[in-house]
PDB file of C-alpha atoms and ligand atoms in Angstrom:
ATOM      1  CA  MET A   1      -9.462  20.399  10.848  1.00 90.00           C
ATOM      2  CA  LYS A   2     -10.126  16.759   9.908  1.00 96.00           C
ATOM      3  CA  LYS A   3      -9.602  14.171  12.662  1.00 98.00           C
ATOM      4  CA  ILE A   4      -8.227  10.901  11.413  1.00 98.00           C
ATOM      5  CA  LEU A   5      -7.852   7.340  12.702  1.00 98.00           C
ATOM      6  CA  VAL A   6      -5.234   5.138  11.038  1.00 98.00           C
ATOM      7  CA  ILE A   7      -5.891   1.429  11.578  1.00 98.00           C
ATOM      8  CA  GLY A   8      -2.674  -0.543  11.052  1.00 97.00           C
ATOM      9  CA  SER A   9      -0.471   2.469  11.763  1.00 97.00           C
ATOM     10  CA  THR A  10       2.693   0.430  12.358  1.00 96.00           C
ATOM     11  CA  GLY A  11       2.582  -1.567   9.110  1.00 94.00           C
ATOM     12  CA  GLN A  12       4.360  -1.084   5.783  1.00 92.00           C
ATOM     13  CA  ILE A  13       2.158   1.816   4.652  1.00 96.00           C
ATOM     14  CA  GLY A  14       0.761   2.945   8.009  1.00 96.00           C
ATOM     15  CA  SER A  15       4.080   3.799   9.625  1.00 95.00           C
ATOM     16  CA  GLU A  16       4.779   6.400   6.941  1.00 97.00           C
ATOM     17  CA  LEU A  17       1.231   7.477   6.129  1.00 98.00           C
ATOM     18  CA  THR A  18       0.488   8.289   9.787  1.00 98.00           C
ATOM     19  CA  MET A  19       3.487  10.636   9.935  1.00 98.00           C
ATOM     20  CA  LYS A  20       2.552  12.235   6.617  1.00 98.00           C
ATOM     21  CA  LEU A  21      -1.057  12.732   7.769  1.00 98.00           C
ATOM     22  CA  ARG A  22       0.252  14.310  10.985  1.00 98.00           C
ATOM     23  CA  SER A  23       2.285  16.776   8.958  1.00 98.00           C
ATOM     24  CA  VAL A  24      -0.780  17.707   6.876  1.00 98.00           C
ATOM     25  CA  TYR A  25      -3.571  17.698   9.509  1.00 97.00           C
ATOM     26  CA  GLN A  26      -1.505  18.473  12.650  1.00 97.00           C
ATOM     27  CA  PRO A  27      -0.145  15.704  14.875  1.00 97.00           C
ATOM     28  CA  GLY A  28      -2.868  15.812  17.545  1.00 97.00           C
ATOM     29  CA  ASN A  29      -5.570  15.135  14.945  1.00 98.00           C
ATOM     30  CA  VAL A  30      -4.191  11.806  13.738  1.00 98.00           C
ATOM     31  CA  VAL A  31      -4.642   8.758  15.985  1.00 98.00           C
ATOM     32  CA  ALA A  32      -2.242   5.863  15.392  1.00 98.00           C
ATOM     33  CA  GLY A  33      -4.277   2.660  15.813  1.00 98.00           C
ATOM     34  CA  TYR A  34      -2.230  -0.470  16.510  1.00 98.00           C
ATOM     35  CA  ILE A  35      -2.580  -4.003  17.806  1.00 97.00           C
ATOM     36  CA  PRO A  36      -0.739  -5.275  20.900  1.00 94.00           C
ATOM     37  CA  GLY A  37       2.615  -6.666  19.820  1.00 94.00           C
ATOM     38  CA  ALA A  38       2.951  -4.025  17.081  1.00 94.00           C
ATOM     39  CA  GLU A  39       3.171  -0.882  19.203  1.00 96.00           C
ATOM     40  CA  PRO A  40       4.284   2.381  17.589  1.00 96.00           C
ATOM     41  CA  LYS A  41       7.885   3.295  18.403  1.00 95.00           C
ATOM     42  CA  GLY A  42      10.063   6.415  18.245  1.00 94.00           C
ATOM     43  CA  GLU A  43       8.618   9.409  16.415  1.00 95.00           C
ATOM     44  CA  LEU A  44       5.403   7.584  15.544  1.00 96.00           C
ATOM     45  CA  ALA A  45       4.738   6.935  19.242  1.00 96.00           C
ATOM     46  CA  GLU A  46       5.797  10.366  20.440  1.00 97.00           C
ATOM     47  CA  SER A  47       4.382  12.714  17.828  1.00 97.00           C
ATOM     48  CA  GLY A  48       0.654  12.151  18.448  1.00 97.00           C
ATOM     49  CA  PRO A  49      -2.098  10.051  20.032  1.00 98.00           C
ATOM     50  CA  LYS A  50      -2.012   6.253  19.843  1.00 98.00           C
ATOM     51  CA  GLU A  51      -4.702   3.723  20.747  1.00 98.00           C
ATOM     52  CA  VAL A  52      -5.168  -0.028  20.584  1.00 98.00           C
ATOM     53  CA  VAL A  53      -7.543  -0.614  17.666  1.00 98.00           C
ATOM     54  CA  ASP A  54      -7.931  -4.204  16.507  1.00 98.00           C
ATOM     55  CA  ILE A  55      -9.887  -4.159  13.245  1.00 98.00           C
ATOM     56  CA  THR A  56     -11.608  -7.411  14.207  1.00 97.00           C
ATOM     57  CA  ASN A  57     -13.080  -5.681  17.292  1.00 97.00           C
ATOM     58  CA  ALA A  58     -15.915  -3.360  16.173  1.00 98.00           C
ATOM     59  CA  GLN A  59     -16.462  -1.960  19.659  1.00 98.00           C
ATOM     60  CA  GLN A  60     -12.835  -0.904  19.951  1.00 98.00           C
ATOM     61  CA  ILE A  61     -13.033   0.957  16.620  1.00 98.00           C
ATOM     62  CA  ALA A  62     -16.309   2.638  17.635  1.00 98.00           C
ATOM     63  CA  ASP A  63     -14.933   3.710  21.039  1.00 98.00           C
ATOM     64  CA  VAL A  64     -11.885   5.419  19.555  1.00 98.00           C
ATOM     65  CA  VAL A  65     -13.914   7.018  16.740  1.00 98.00           C
ATOM     66  CA  ARG A  66     -16.346   8.537  19.279  1.00 98.00           C
ATOM     67  CA  ARG A  67     -13.727   9.546  21.825  1.00 98.00           C
ATOM     68  CA  TYR A  68     -11.644  11.450  19.260  1.00 98.00           C
ATOM     69  CA  ASP A  69     -14.600  12.602  17.133  1.00 98.00           C
ATOM     70  CA  ILE A  70     -13.004  11.007  14.062  1.00 98.00           C
ATOM     71  CA  ASP A  71     -13.977  12.221  10.561  1.00 98.00           C
ATOM     72  CA  ALA A  72     -11.902   9.889   8.386  1.00 98.00           C
ATOM     73  CA  ILE A  73     -10.609   6.335   8.816  1.00 98.00           C
ATOM     74  CA  TYR A  74      -7.579   5.066   6.917  1.00 98.00           C
ATOM     75  CA  ASN A  75      -7.997   1.299   7.045  1.00 98.00           C
ATOM     76  CA  LEU A  76      -4.578  -0.234   6.407  1.00 97.00           C
ATOM     77  CA  ALA A  77      -4.973  -3.549   8.215  1.00 96.00           C
ATOM     78  CA  ALA A  78      -4.198  -6.452   5.864  1.00 94.00           C
ATOM     79  CA  LEU A  79      -2.020  -9.485   5.223  1.00 94.00           C
ATOM     80  CA  LEU A  80       0.127  -9.218   2.095  1.00 93.00           C
ATOM     81  CA  SER A  81      -0.327 -11.704  -0.727  1.00 93.00           C
ATOM     82  CA  ALA A  82       2.164 -14.502   0.030  1.00 93.00           C
ATOM     83  CA  VAL A  83       1.376 -14.563   3.768  1.00 95.00           C
ATOM     84  CA  ALA A  84      -2.340 -14.527   2.978  1.00 96.00           C
ATOM     85  CA  GLU A  85      -1.948 -17.688   0.857  1.00 96.00           C
ATOM     86  CA  ARG A  86      -0.567 -19.419   3.950  1.00 95.00           C
ATOM     87  CA  LYS A  87      -3.356 -18.074   6.199  1.00 97.00           C
ATOM     88  CA  PRO A  88      -6.412 -17.591   3.958  1.00 98.00           C
ATOM     89  CA  LEU A  89      -9.007 -17.540   6.746  1.00 98.00           C
ATOM     90  CA  LEU A  90      -7.088 -14.927   8.685  1.00 97.00           C
ATOM     91  CA  ALA A  91      -6.674 -12.877   5.495  1.00 97.00           C
ATOM     92  CA  TRP A  92     -10.464 -12.929   5.027  1.00 98.00           C
ATOM     93  CA  HIS A  93     -11.132 -12.191   8.700  1.00 98.00           C
ATOM     94  CA  ILE A  94      -8.893  -9.099   8.706  1.00 97.00           C
ATOM     95  CA  GLY A  95      -9.651  -8.000   5.146  1.00 97.00           C
ATOM     96  CA  ILE A  96     -13.421  -8.472   5.055  1.00 98.00           C
ATOM     97  CA  ASP A  97     -14.864  -9.034   8.550  1.00 98.00           C
ATOM     98  CA  GLY A  98     -12.574  -6.197   9.627  1.00 98.00           C
ATOM     99  CA  LEU A  99     -13.676  -3.976   6.756  1.00 98.00           C
ATOM    100  CA  ILE A 100     -17.355  -4.520   7.613  1.00 98.00           C
ATOM    101  CA  ASN A 101     -16.584  -3.404  11.176  1.00 98.00           C
ATOM    102  CA  VAL A 102     -14.973  -0.248   9.818  1.00 98.00           C
ATOM    103  CA  LEU A 103     -17.808   0.459   7.369  1.00 98.00           C
ATOM    104  CA  GLU A 104     -20.472  -0.016  10.045  1.00 98.00           C
ATOM    105  CA  VAL A 105     -18.688   2.323  12.456  1.00 98.00           C
ATOM    106  CA  ALA A 106     -18.252   4.814   9.591  1.00 98.00           C
ATOM    107  CA  ARG A 107     -21.978   4.593   8.742  1.00 98.00           C
ATOM    108  CA  GLU A 108     -23.016   5.203  12.345  1.00 98.00           C
ATOM    109  CA  ASN A 109     -20.522   8.018  12.936  1.00 98.00           C
ATOM    110  CA  GLU A 110     -20.451   9.646   9.488  1.00 98.00           C
ATOM    111  CA  CYS A 111     -16.786   8.994   8.754  1.00 98.00           C
ATOM    112  CA  SER A 112     -15.153   8.749   5.355  1.00 98.00           C
ATOM    113  CA  VAL A 113     -13.110   5.585   4.716  1.00 98.00           C
ATOM    114  CA  PHE A 114      -9.966   4.826   2.722  1.00 98.00           C
ATOM    115  CA  THR A 115      -9.203   1.125   2.206  1.00 98.00           C
ATOM    116  CA  PRO A 116      -6.430   0.341  -0.262  1.00 98.00           C
ATOM    117  CA  SER A 117      -6.954  -2.156  -3.030  1.00 98.00           C
ATOM    118  CA  SER A 118      -4.152  -3.570  -5.144  1.00 98.00           C
ATOM    119  CA  ILE A 119      -2.831  -4.749  -8.498  1.00 98.00           C
ATOM    120  CA  GLY A 120      -3.625  -8.124  -6.871  1.00 98.00           C
ATOM    121  CA  SER A 121      -7.339  -7.488  -7.376  1.00 98.00           C
ATOM    122  CA  PHE A 122      -6.855  -8.568 -11.011  1.00 98.00           C
ATOM    123  CA  GLY A 123      -6.379 -12.145 -12.169  1.00 98.00           C
ATOM    124  CA  PRO A 124      -4.910 -13.907 -15.191  1.00 97.00           C
ATOM    125  CA  ASN A 125      -7.900 -13.210 -17.450  1.00 96.00           C
ATOM    126  CA  ALA A 126      -7.669  -9.407 -17.195  1.00 98.00           C
ATOM    127  CA  PRO A 127      -5.769  -7.653 -20.013  1.00 98.00           C
ATOM    128  CA  LYS A 128      -2.098  -7.845 -18.988  1.00 97.00           C
ATOM    129  CA  ASP A 129      -0.750  -4.603 -20.425  1.00 98.00           C
ATOM    130  CA  GLY A 130      -2.441  -1.310 -19.725  1.00 98.00           C
ATOM    131  CA  THR A 131      -5.035  -3.119 -17.586  1.00 98.00           C
ATOM    132  CA  PRO A 132      -8.111  -0.853 -17.785  1.00 98.00           C
ATOM    133  CA  GLN A 133      -9.860   0.761 -14.830  1.00 98.00           C
ATOM    134  CA  ASP A 134     -13.035  -1.259 -15.427  1.00 97.00           C
ATOM    135  CA  THR A 135     -12.353  -4.820 -16.520  1.00 98.00           C
ATOM    136  CA  ILE A 136     -12.651  -8.450 -15.401  1.00 97.00           C
ATOM    137  CA  GLN A 137     -11.493  -8.931 -11.790  1.00 98.00           C
ATOM    138  CA  GLN A 138     -11.180 -12.637 -11.102  1.00 98.00           C
ATOM    139  CA  PRO A 139      -8.066 -12.979  -8.926  1.00 98.00           C
ATOM    140  CA  ARG A 140      -6.688 -16.415  -8.042  1.00 96.00           C
ATOM    141  CA  THR A 141      -5.249 -15.402  -4.674  1.00 97.00           C
ATOM    142  CA  ILE A 142      -7.133 -14.954  -1.400  1.00 97.00           C
ATOM    143  CA  TYR A 143      -5.425 -11.559  -1.151  1.00 97.00           C
ATOM    144  CA  GLY A 144      -7.025 -10.555  -4.445  1.00 98.00           C
ATOM    145  CA  VAL A 145     -10.379 -12.061  -3.456  1.00 98.00           C
ATOM    146  CA  THR A 146     -10.429  -9.902  -0.315  1.00 98.00           C
ATOM    147  CA  LYS A 147      -9.400  -6.837  -2.329  1.00 98.00           C
ATOM    148  CA  VAL A 148     -12.185  -7.245  -4.941  1.00 98.00           C
ATOM    149  CA  THR A 149     -14.726  -7.993  -2.211  1.00 98.00           C
ATOM    150  CA  GLY A 150     -13.481  -4.928  -0.323  1.00 98.00           C
ATOM    151  CA  GLU A 151     -13.946  -2.759  -3.404  1.00 98.00           C
ATOM    152  CA  LEU A 152     -17.503  -4.035  -3.895  1.00 98.00           C
ATOM    153  CA  LEU A 153     -18.422  -3.659  -0.217  1.00 98.00           C
ATOM    154  CA  SER A 154     -17.014  -0.151  -0.092  1.00 98.00           C
ATOM    155  CA  ASN A 155     -18.998   0.842  -3.198  1.00 98.00           C
ATOM    156  CA  TYR A 156     -22.087  -0.786  -1.688  1.00 98.00           C
ATOM    157  CA  TYR A 157     -21.802   1.265   1.500  1.00 98.00           C
ATOM    158  CA  PHE A 158     -21.464   4.401  -0.600  1.00 98.00           C
ATOM    159  CA  MET A 159     -24.469   3.641  -2.816  1.00 98.00           C
ATOM    160  CA  ARG A 160     -26.710   2.238  -0.085  1.00 98.00           C
ATOM    161  CA  TYR A 161     -25.818   4.446   2.901  1.00 98.00           C
ATOM    162  CA  GLY A 162     -23.834   7.350   1.438  1.00 98.00           C
ATOM    163  CA  VAL A 163     -20.653   6.428   3.346  1.00 98.00           C
ATOM    164  CA  ASP A 164     -17.833   8.386   1.665  1.00 98.00           C
ATOM    165  CA  THR A 165     -15.604   5.460   0.709  1.00 98.00           C
ATOM    166  CA  ARG A 166     -12.640   5.967  -1.629  1.00 98.00           C
ATOM    167  CA  SER A 167      -9.671   3.867  -2.641  1.00 98.00           C
ATOM    168  CA  VAL A 168      -6.726   3.299  -4.956  1.00 98.00           C
ATOM    169  CA  ARG A 169      -5.259   0.064  -6.300  1.00 98.00           C
ATOM    170  CA  PHE A 170      -1.676   0.241  -5.072  1.00 98.00           C
ATOM    171  CA  PRO A 171       1.174  -1.285  -7.053  1.00 98.00           C
ATOM    172  CA  GLY A 172       4.101  -2.863  -5.205  1.00 97.00           C
ATOM    173  CA  LEU A 173       5.329  -0.170  -2.829  1.00 97.00           C
ATOM    174  CA  ILE A 174       9.018   0.561  -2.365  1.00 97.00           C
ATOM    175  CA  SER A 175      10.441   2.352   0.659  1.00 96.00           C
ATOM    176  CA  TYR A 176      13.550   2.552   2.831  1.00 95.00           C
ATOM    177  CA  VAL A 177      11.548   3.040   6.051  1.00 93.00           C
ATOM    178  CA  THR A 178       9.447   0.007   7.032  1.00 86.00           C
ATOM    179  CA  PRO A 179      10.111  -3.219   5.116  1.00 83.00           C
ATOM    180  CA  PRO A 180       7.076  -5.058   3.714  1.00 77.00           C
ATOM    181  CA  GLY A 181       6.317  -8.497   5.116  1.00 83.00           C
ATOM    182  CA  GLY A 182       5.190 -11.344   2.905  1.00 90.00           C
ATOM    183  CA  GLY A 183       4.206  -9.622  -0.328  1.00 94.00           C
ATOM    184  CA  THR A 184       4.939 -10.723  -3.885  1.00 96.00           C
ATOM    185  CA  THR A 185       6.494  -7.395  -4.808  1.00 96.00           C
ATOM    186  CA  ASP A 186       8.846  -7.364  -1.766  1.00 96.00           C
ATOM    187  CA  TYR A 187      11.815  -8.341  -3.923  1.00 97.00           C
ATOM    188  CA  ALA A 188      11.873  -4.805  -5.339  1.00 97.00           C
ATOM    189  CA  VAL A 189      12.565  -3.500  -1.817  1.00 97.00           C
ATOM    190  CA  ASP A 190      14.931  -6.294  -0.729  1.00 97.00           C
ATOM    191  CA  ILE A 191      17.125  -5.769  -3.803  1.00 97.00           C
ATOM    192  CA  TYR A 192      18.074  -2.265  -2.600  1.00 97.00           C
ATOM    193  CA  TYR A 193      18.943  -3.568   0.888  1.00 97.00           C
ATOM    194  CA  SER A 194      21.268  -6.183  -0.663  1.00 97.00           C
ATOM    195  CA  ALA A 195      22.879  -3.619  -2.961  1.00 97.00           C
ATOM    196  CA  VAL A 196      23.684  -1.221  -0.115  1.00 96.00           C
ATOM    197  CA  ARG A 197      24.885  -4.016   2.195  1.00 95.00           C
ATOM    198  CA  GLY A 198      27.225  -5.212  -0.538  1.00 96.00           C
ATOM    199  CA  GLU A 199      25.526  -8.623  -0.705  1.00 97.00           C
ATOM    200  CA  LYS A 200      24.658 -10.732  -3.716  1.00 97.00           C
ATOM    201  CA  PHE A 201      20.865 -10.566  -4.263  1.00 97.00           C
ATOM    202  CA  ARG A 202      18.919 -13.827  -4.625  1.00 97.00           C
ATOM    203  CA  CYS A 203      15.889 -12.839  -6.696  1.00 98.00           C
ATOM    204  CA  PRO A 204      12.716 -14.876  -6.013  1.00 98.00           C
ATOM    205  CA  ILE A 205      10.937 -13.636  -9.164  1.00 98.00           C
ATOM    206  CA  LYS A 206      11.944 -14.690 -12.702  1.00 98.00           C
ATOM    207  CA  GLY A 207      13.446 -12.250 -15.187  1.00 98.00           C
ATOM    208  CA  GLY A 208      10.780 -11.097 -17.617  1.00 98.00           C
ATOM    209  CA  THR A 209       8.049 -10.929 -14.943  1.00 98.00           C
ATOM    210  CA  PHE A 210       6.714  -7.382 -15.042  1.00 98.00           C
ATOM    211  CA  MET A 211       4.686  -5.772 -12.245  1.00 98.00           C
ATOM    212  CA  ASP A 212       3.639  -2.217 -11.465  1.00 98.00           C
ATOM    213  CA  MET A 213       5.642  -0.569  -8.679  1.00 98.00           C
ATOM    214  CA  MET A 214       5.605   2.805  -6.955  1.00 98.00           C
ATOM    215  CA  TYR A 215       7.864   4.778  -4.659  1.00 98.00           C
ATOM    216  CA  MET A 216       6.259   5.309  -1.246  1.00 98.00           C
ATOM    217  CA  PRO A 217       6.155   9.140  -1.338  1.00 98.00           C
ATOM    218  CA  ASP A 218       3.921   8.951  -4.431  1.00 98.00           C
ATOM    219  CA  ALA A 219       1.713   6.321  -2.774  1.00 98.00           C
ATOM    220  CA  LEU A 220       1.260   8.438   0.362  1.00 98.00           C
ATOM    221  CA  ARG A 221       0.343  11.451  -1.728  1.00 98.00           C
ATOM    222  CA  ALA A 222      -2.195   9.360  -3.671  1.00 98.00           C
ATOM    223  CA  ALA A 223      -3.874   8.208  -0.441  1.00 98.00           C
ATOM    224  CA  ILE A 224      -4.282  11.790   0.753  1.00 98.00           C
ATOM    225  CA  GLU A 225      -5.218  13.297  -2.623  1.00 98.00           C
ATOM    226  CA  ILE A 226      -8.001  10.810  -3.328  1.00 98.00           C
ATOM    227  CA  MET A 227      -9.523  11.553   0.101  1.00 98.00           C
ATOM    228  CA  GLU A 228      -9.324  15.312  -0.566  1.00 98.00           C
ATOM    229  CA  ALA A 229     -10.654  15.060  -4.149  1.00 98.00           C
ATOM    230  CA  ASN A 230     -13.795  16.919  -5.166  1.00 97.00           C
ATOM    231  CA  PRO A 231     -16.549  14.265  -4.903  1.00 97.00           C
ATOM    232  CA  ASP A 232     -18.504  15.816  -7.792  1.00 96.00           C
ATOM    233  CA  LYS A 233     -15.697  14.838 -10.168  1.00 96.00           C
ATOM    234  CA  LEU A 234     -15.462  11.192  -9.042  1.00 97.00           C
ATOM    235  CA  HIS A 235     -17.205   8.742 -11.372  1.00 96.00           C
ATOM    236  CA  HIS A 236     -15.339   5.897  -9.705  1.00 96.00           C
ATOM    237  CA  ARG A 237     -14.626   5.391  -6.021  1.00 97.00           C
ATOM    238  CA  ASN A 238     -13.466   1.905  -5.107  1.00 96.00           C
ATOM    239  CA  SER A 239     -10.992   1.631  -6.493  1.00 95.00           C
ATOM    240  CA  PHE A 240      -8.801   3.707  -8.840  1.00 98.00           C
ATOM    241  CA  ASN A 241      -5.934   2.244 -10.850  1.00 98.00           C
ATOM    242  CA  ILE A 242      -2.794   4.284 -10.141  1.00 98.00           C
ATOM    243  CA  ALA A 243       0.601   3.701 -11.731  1.00 98.00           C
ATOM    244  CA  SER A 244       4.062   5.161 -11.998  1.00 97.00           C
ATOM    245  CA  MET A 245       6.499   2.488 -13.222  1.00 98.00           C
ATOM    246  CA  SER A 246       6.524  -1.125 -14.380  1.00 98.00           C
ATOM    247  CA  PHE A 247       9.654  -3.277 -14.483  1.00 98.00           C
ATOM    248  CA  ASP A 248      10.982  -6.822 -14.222  1.00 98.00           C
ATOM    249  CA  PRO A 249      13.932  -7.957 -12.046  1.00 98.00           C
ATOM    250  CA  GLU A 250      16.476  -7.353 -14.837  1.00 98.00           C
ATOM    251  CA  ILE A 251      15.432  -3.739 -15.281  1.00 98.00           C
ATOM    252  CA  ILE A 252      15.578  -2.836 -11.584  1.00 98.00           C
ATOM    253  CA  TYR A 253      18.894  -4.706 -11.285  1.00 98.00           C
ATOM    254  CA  ARG A 254      20.386  -2.640 -14.133  1.00 98.00           C
ATOM    255  CA  SER A 255      18.994   0.550 -12.585  1.00 98.00           C
ATOM    256  CA  ILE A 256      20.868  -0.199  -9.338  1.00 98.00           C
ATOM    257  CA  LYS A 257      24.044  -1.434 -11.067  1.00 98.00           C
ATOM    258  CA  ARG A 258      24.512   1.990 -12.679  1.00 98.00           C
ATOM    259  CA  TYR A 259      25.250   3.306  -9.167  1.00 98.00           C
ATOM    260  CA  VAL A 260      26.613   0.098  -7.563  1.00 97.00           C
ATOM    261  CA  PRO A 261      28.765  -1.397 -10.353  1.00 97.00           C
ATOM    262  CA  ASP A 262      29.845  -4.487  -8.361  1.00 97.00           C
ATOM    263  CA  PHE A 263      26.307  -5.484  -7.488  1.00 98.00           C
ATOM    264  CA  GLU A 264      25.415  -9.085  -8.366  1.00 98.00           C
ATOM    265  CA  MET A 265      22.046 -10.819  -8.699  1.00 98.00           C
ATOM    266  CA  ILE A 266      21.232 -14.501  -9.104  1.00 98.00           C
ATOM    267  CA  TYR A 267      17.850 -16.172  -9.382  1.00 98.00           C
ATOM    268  CA  ASP A 268      16.402 -18.382  -6.641  1.00 98.00           C
ATOM    269  CA  ILE A 269      12.735 -18.622  -7.618  1.00 98.00           C
ATOM    270  CA  ASP A 270      10.006 -18.805  -4.998  1.00 97.00           C
ATOM    271  CA  GLU A 271       7.266 -20.763  -6.791  1.00 96.00           C
ATOM    272  CA  LEU A 272       4.446 -19.355  -4.643  1.00 95.00           C
ATOM    273  CA  ARG A 273       5.394 -15.749  -5.340  1.00 96.00           C
ATOM    274  CA  GLN A 274       6.217 -16.450  -8.984  1.00 98.00           C
ATOM    275  CA  GLY A 275       2.754 -17.979  -9.520  1.00 97.00           C
ATOM    276  CA  ILE A 276       1.110 -14.969  -7.896  1.00 96.00           C
ATOM    277  CA  ALA A 277       3.196 -12.504  -9.920  1.00 97.00           C
ATOM    278  CA  GLU A 278       2.298 -14.234 -13.189  1.00 97.00           C
ATOM    279  CA  SER A 279      -1.404 -13.932 -12.401  1.00 97.00           C
ATOM    280  CA  TRP A 280      -1.137 -10.143 -11.921  1.00 97.00           C
ATOM    281  CA  PRO A 281      -1.048  -7.414 -14.574  1.00 98.00           C
ATOM    282  CA  ASN A 282       2.185  -6.187 -16.148  1.00 98.00           C
ATOM    283  CA  SER A 283       1.021  -2.570 -15.977  1.00 98.00           C
ATOM    284  CA  LEU A 284      -2.182  -0.689 -15.130  1.00 98.00           C
ATOM    285  CA  ASP A 285      -3.850   2.111 -17.086  1.00 98.00           C
ATOM    286  CA  ASP A 286      -4.411   4.973 -14.638  1.00 98.00           C
ATOM    287  CA  THR A 287      -6.181   7.405 -17.002  1.00 98.00           C
ATOM    288  CA  CYS A 288      -9.338   7.611 -14.848  1.00 98.00           C
ATOM    289  CA  ALA A 289      -7.363   8.654 -11.746  1.00 98.00           C
ATOM    290  CA  ARG A 290      -5.536  11.284 -13.801  1.00 98.00           C
ATOM    291  CA  ILE A 291      -8.781  12.708 -15.191  1.00 98.00           C
ATOM    292  CA  GLU A 292     -11.069  12.417 -12.143  1.00 98.00           C
ATOM    293  CA  TRP A 293      -8.738  13.700  -9.417  1.00 98.00           C
ATOM    294  CA  GLY A 294      -5.549  14.802 -11.092  1.00 98.00           C
ATOM    295  CA  TRP A 295      -3.303  11.868 -10.137  1.00 98.00           C
ATOM    296  CA  LYS A 296       0.296  12.247 -11.332  1.00 98.00           C
ATOM    297  CA  PRO A 297       3.368  10.342 -10.062  1.00 98.00           C
ATOM    298  CA  GLU A 298       6.593  12.237  -9.352  1.00 98.00           C
ATOM    299  CA  TYR A 299       9.177   9.440  -9.219  1.00 98.00           C
ATOM    300  CA  ASN A 300      10.431   7.183 -12.001  1.00 98.00           C
ATOM    301  CA  LEU A 301      12.726   4.172 -11.624  1.00 98.00           C
ATOM    302  CA  ASP A 302      15.957   6.171 -11.846  1.00 98.00           C
ATOM    303  CA  THR A 303      14.948   8.908  -9.390  1.00 98.00           C
ATOM    304  CA  MET A 304      13.619   6.262  -7.001  1.00 98.00           C
ATOM    305  CA  THR A 305      16.844   4.215  -7.234  1.00 98.00           C
ATOM    306  CA  ARG A 306      19.028   7.227  -6.454  1.00 98.00           C
ATOM    307  CA  HIS A 307      16.833   8.203  -3.507  1.00 97.00           C
ATOM    308  CA  MET A 308      16.613   4.644  -2.120  1.00 98.00           C
ATOM    309  CA  LEU A 309      20.379   4.078  -2.292  1.00 98.00           C
ATOM    310  CA  GLU A 310      21.149   7.405  -0.645  1.00 98.00           C
ATOM    311  CA  LYS A 311      18.601   6.962   2.149  1.00 97.00           C
ATOM    312  CA  LEU A 312      19.557   3.348   2.867  1.00 97.00           C
ATOM    313  CA  ARG A 313      23.247   4.282   3.087  1.00 96.00           C
ATOM    314  CA  ILE A 314      22.370   6.918   5.686  1.00 96.00           C
ATOM    315  CA  LYS A 315      20.096   4.477   7.543  1.00 94.00           C
ATOM    316  CA  PHE A 316      22.760   1.751   7.710  1.00 92.00           C
ATOM    317  CA  ALA A 317      25.437   4.242   8.781  1.00 91.00           C
ATOM    318  CA  GLN A 318      23.212   5.397  11.650  1.00 90.00           C
ATOM    319  CA  GLU A 319      22.491   1.786  12.651  1.00 87.00           C
ATOM    320  CA  ASP A 320      26.218   1.000  12.618  1.00 85.00           C
ATOM    321  CA  LYS A 321      26.887   4.010  14.865  1.00 85.00           C
ATOM    322  CA  GLN A 322      24.251   2.862  17.365  1.00 84.00           C
ATOM    323  CA  ALA A 323      25.535  -0.744  17.379  1.00 79.00           C
TER     324      ALA A 323
HETATM  325  N1  LIG B   1       2.580  -5.441  -2.445  1.00 92.53           N
HETATM  326  C1  LIG B   1       1.462  -6.329  -2.425  1.00 92.53           C
HETATM  327  C2  LIG B   1       1.909  -7.735  -2.346  1.00 92.53           C
HETATM  328  O1  LIG B   1       2.892  -8.038  -2.963  1.00 92.53           O
HETATM  329  C3  LIG B   1       0.602  -6.154  -3.636  1.00 92.53           C
HETATM  330  O2  LIG B   1      -0.334  -5.152  -3.455  1.00 92.53           O
HETATM  331  O3  LIG B   1       1.291  -8.516  -1.724  1.00 92.53           O
END
């Protein structure tokens, strides 16, 4: 069975993807890589191996890959878009110097590599609605610059050295498990927390600003399915547009209000995030992913809202009991 290293296993995606990979490939075959200060906790720590793997330290990656005889690396180390704007050099160092470390280790040890890209890899001059798979990618954010560069580097390592690199462009990801930190799409997670806590939500993004979003279970499935896809059918690799829903703050607010009638939202715009959001697409066209590897989302806004509200209520009740 495949042996997998997850770099960034305690982050927004990693904390759930590592557990999902352990359920698919058996817990002992999935190593949770983390940096000191962000140690795995609870089930993530107890259910399988864990190792310190700093993406900026090539030797550390190589040591773990050799020791565990790793076949596939899920590279999830990154700064999200708004944080990256505040620390552009660090965003580049993690996103690109780190990626080169991963790709070199993968080349030497014959590993496949998954490195997520994002809706942020597009800029204001890409078509806004139904943004095609292959189109202009001139992002204005350092986050987007690292994502486009990452896509190109990953394709280069495939073409030049045959490293099996694959990727998807994630939309904003919504989950009740690990909150995101410093992304532009975070509001679509925070709004559910406010609704369940009975608080008024202060929305940092203007009404009418549409972005692609996805419920985490679909995103996790996409990350595994693209890595399991038949390579003969892949005309693209880095990176595939994937999509499931696109909405603006008013639409998600109304979706929640159907189940939480007293819920209130006011606007308190964060100019940095608003500027980033306006430079991104409204919605991506994911036809290539559907044709080349059978991508299909399962959740829509309503099913996600019901699931999020139910799971957050349970989570808060458990926290209250422990307090
Ligand atoms: N969720 C990311 C962000 O907002 C976009 O990929 O930064």
